[in-house]
Short mmCIF file of C-alpha atoms in Angstrom, two decimals:
data_model
loop_
_atom_site.label_atom_id
_atom_site.label_comp_id
_atom_site.label_asym_id
_atom_site.label_seq_id
_atom_site.Cartn_x
_atom_site.Cartn_y
_atom_site.Cartn_z
CA MET P 1 0.45 27.15 10.79
CA SER P 2 1.23 30.23 8.73
CA ASP P 3 2.68 30.29 5.26
CA LEU P 4 5.35 32.69 6.57
CA LYS P 5 6.49 30.06 9.13
CA ARG P 6 6.78 27.48 6.41
CA GLU P 7 8.80 29.76 4.17
CA ASN P 8 11.28 30.66 6.96
CA SER P 9 11.55 27.02 8.26
CA LEU P 10 14.97 25.41 8.21
CA PHE P 11 13.25 22.15 7.31
CA PRO P 12 10.48 22.86 4.87
CA LEU P 13 7.11 21.07 5.34
CA ASN P 14 7.04 19.79 1.78
CA ASN P 15 9.83 17.60 0.57
CA PRO P 16 9.07 14.81 -1.95
CA HIS P 17 11.67 12.58 -0.18
CA ARG P 18 9.76 12.77 3.11
CA ARG P 19 7.07 10.04 2.83
CA LEU P 20 4.28 9.45 5.37
CA LEU P 21 2.91 5.86 5.81
CA VAL P 22 -0.62 5.91 7.27
CA VAL P 23 -1.87 2.68 8.83
CA GLU P 24 -5.60 3.22 9.05
CA ASP P 25 -8.43 0.77 8.45
CA SER P 26 -11.23 3.36 8.34
CA ASP P 27 -11.83 4.88 4.91
CA GLU P 28 -13.72 7.76 6.50
CA ASP P 29 -10.89 8.53 8.90
CA PHE P 30 -8.30 8.31 6.07
CA VAL P 31 -10.31 10.60 3.80
CA ALA P 32 -10.72 13.17 6.61
CA LEU P 33 -6.98 12.97 7.42
CA THR P 34 -5.90 13.44 3.80
CA ARG P 35 -8.37 16.33 3.33
CA ILE P 36 -6.91 18.05 6.43
CA LEU P 37 -3.29 17.39 5.29
CA LYS P 38 -3.99 19.00 1.91
CA LYS P 39 -5.87 21.88 3.46
CA VAL P 40 -2.95 22.76 5.72
CA GLY P 41 -0.44 22.52 2.80
CA PHE P 42 1.09 19.09 3.15
CA HIS P 43 1.90 17.72 -0.27
CA ASN P 44 4.48 15.07 0.55
CA PRO P 45 3.85 11.47 -0.72
CA ILE P 46 1.34 9.54 1.43
CA ASP P 47 1.09 5.72 1.42
CA ARG P 48 -1.76 3.92 3.12
CA VAL P 49 -2.24 0.40 4.38
CA CYS P 50 -5.42 -0.86 6.01
CA ASP P 51 -4.39 -3.31 8.64
CA GLY P 52 -1.46 -4.55 10.69
CA ASP P 53 -0.56 -7.48 8.38
CA GLU P 54 -0.48 -5.15 5.38
CA ALA P 55 1.68 -2.64 7.37
CA LEU P 56 4.27 -5.31 8.09
CA ASP P 57 4.21 -6.55 4.51
CA PHE P 58 4.75 -2.98 3.32
CA LEU P 59 7.60 -2.30 5.77
CA TYR P 60 9.31 -5.61 5.07
CA GLN P 61 8.53 -5.41 1.32
CA ARG P 62 6.74 -8.73 1.20
CA GLY P 63 3.85 -10.05 -0.81
CA GLN P 64 2.17 -7.37 -2.96
CA TYR P 65 4.88 -4.97 -1.69
CA ALA P 66 7.85 -7.09 -2.72
CA ASP P 67 8.76 -4.46 -5.35
CA PRO P 68 10.54 -1.63 -3.50
CA ASN P 69 8.82 0.86 -5.94
CA ASN P 70 5.44 -0.22 -4.49
CA ALA P 71 6.69 0.14 -0.92
CA PRO P 72 9.21 2.98 -0.48
CA SER P 73 10.57 3.38 2.96
CA PRO P 74 8.57 5.86 4.95
CA THR P 75 10.08 8.77 6.81
CA LEU P 76 7.40 8.53 9.45
CA ILE P 77 4.51 6.19 10.34
CA LEU P 78 1.12 7.42 11.50
CA LEU P 79 -0.43 4.26 13.16
CA ASP P 80 -3.94 3.57 14.23
CA LEU P 81 -4.08 1.06 17.08
CA ASN P 82 -7.51 -0.59 16.55
CA LEU P 83 -6.74 -2.58 13.38
CA PRO P 84 -8.02 -5.85 12.00
CA GLY P 85 -5.44 -8.68 12.01
CA VAL P 86 -2.25 -7.76 13.74
CA ALA P 87 -3.13 -4.97 16.21
CA GLY P 88 -1.39 -1.56 16.06
CA VAL P 89 0.59 -2.01 19.26
CA GLU P 90 1.85 -5.37 17.86
CA VAL P 91 2.99 -3.69 14.62
CA LEU P 92 4.64 -0.99 16.83
CA ALA P 93 6.48 -3.55 18.94
CA GLN P 94 7.67 -5.53 15.86
CA VAL P 95 8.95 -2.51 14.02
CA LYS P 96 10.69 -1.08 17.14
CA SER P 97 12.39 -4.45 17.78
CA ASP P 98 13.80 -4.65 14.23
CA GLU P 99 17.29 -3.11 13.87
CA THR P 100 16.59 -1.75 10.37
CA LEU P 101 13.09 -0.37 10.90
CA LYS P 102 13.33 0.93 14.46
CA ILE P 103 14.82 4.21 13.22
CA ILE P 104 11.44 5.24 11.66
CA PRO P 105 9.48 7.37 14.07
CA ILE P 106 5.96 6.11 14.77
CA VAL P 107 3.13 8.28 15.97
CA ALA P 108 0.00 6.61 17.26
CA LEU P 109 -3.23 8.33 16.09
CA THR P 110 -6.14 6.60 17.72
CA THR P 111 -9.47 7.06 19.42
CA SER P 112 -8.29 5.43 22.61
CA ALA P 113 -7.38 7.60 25.53
CA ASN P 114 -7.10 4.56 27.80
CA PRO P 115 -4.05 4.93 30.03
CA LYS P 116 -3.23 1.25 29.54
CA ASP P 117 -3.09 1.71 25.71
CA ILE P 118 -0.97 4.76 26.13
CA GLU P 119 1.49 3.06 28.52
CA ALA P 120 1.68 -0.06 26.26
CA CYS P 121 2.55 2.04 23.25
CA TYR P 122 5.30 3.99 25.01
CA ARG P 123 6.64 0.68 26.41
CA ALA P 124 6.70 -0.71 22.86
CA GLY P 125 8.63 2.35 21.64
CA VAL P 126 6.04 4.77 20.19
CA ASN P 127 7.56 8.22 19.56
CA SER P 128 4.33 10.11 20.19
CA TYR P 129 0.67 9.26 21.10
CA MET P 130 -2.27 11.40 19.87
CA VAL P 131 -5.96 10.91 20.49
CA LYS P 132 -8.26 11.61 17.55
CA PRO P 133 -10.81 14.28 18.50
CA LEU P 134 -14.29 13.93 17.07
CA ASP P 135 -14.48 17.55 16.27
CA THR P 136 -13.08 18.45 12.75
CA LEU P 137 -11.62 21.77 13.89
CA LYS P 138 -9.80 20.09 16.81
CA LEU P 139 -8.54 17.34 14.44
CA THR P 140 -7.24 20.01 12.07
CA GLU P 141 -5.40 21.68 14.97
CA LEU P 142 -3.94 18.39 16.07
CA ILE P 143 -2.76 17.54 12.58
CA GLU P 144 -1.19 21.06 12.22
CA GLY P 145 0.71 20.48 15.46
CA PHE P 146 1.75 17.09 14.28
CA LEU P 147 3.16 18.51 11.00
CA ALA P 148 4.76 21.46 12.68
CA HIS P 149 6.67 19.12 14.99
CA TRP P 150 7.53 16.17 12.78
CA PHE P 151 8.02 17.80 9.41
CA GLU P 152 9.22 21.27 10.32
CA ALA P 153 10.88 21.28 13.83
CA ALA P 154 12.22 17.70 14.15
CA ILE P 155 15.15 16.49 12.15
CA LEU P 156 14.05 13.12 10.83
CA PRO P 157 16.36 10.23 10.07
CA GLY P 158 17.96 10.48 6.67
CA TYR P 159 16.99 14.15 6.22
CA PHE P 160 20.21 15.20 4.56
CA SER P 161 20.83 12.03 2.59
#
């Protein structure tokens, strides 16, 4: 992604009102992801939860997230599937069956390339499914494509509000 493309984009990559919620239990994977996001110029707010139960608490503003200031509504959710507690596909299904939350796009980012997992996610309403490559360069390219689509090309819900 070039800086020129970002400057000329109708929907600029960085917008403090566009929040990303990352549901990721692996500290290593989260650190790698945030390092790549910063490297490619993404500076929007990022919230992180570590398991499915915490993701649902965050989204429904329950428990430690009861204060809306501690759990602002995300613009997009990046969801790992292999989570402790409530599994990622169950979080996906619950969010997509909720009238208030289902508007939030959810992108699965997982190590599983299993066709059954992919189909289950699309049946549950995932907006996109990406497999985490092991190679850092390929992961960087994947994240650049993700950002280009979701934060530059796509018009996300509530963009103009």
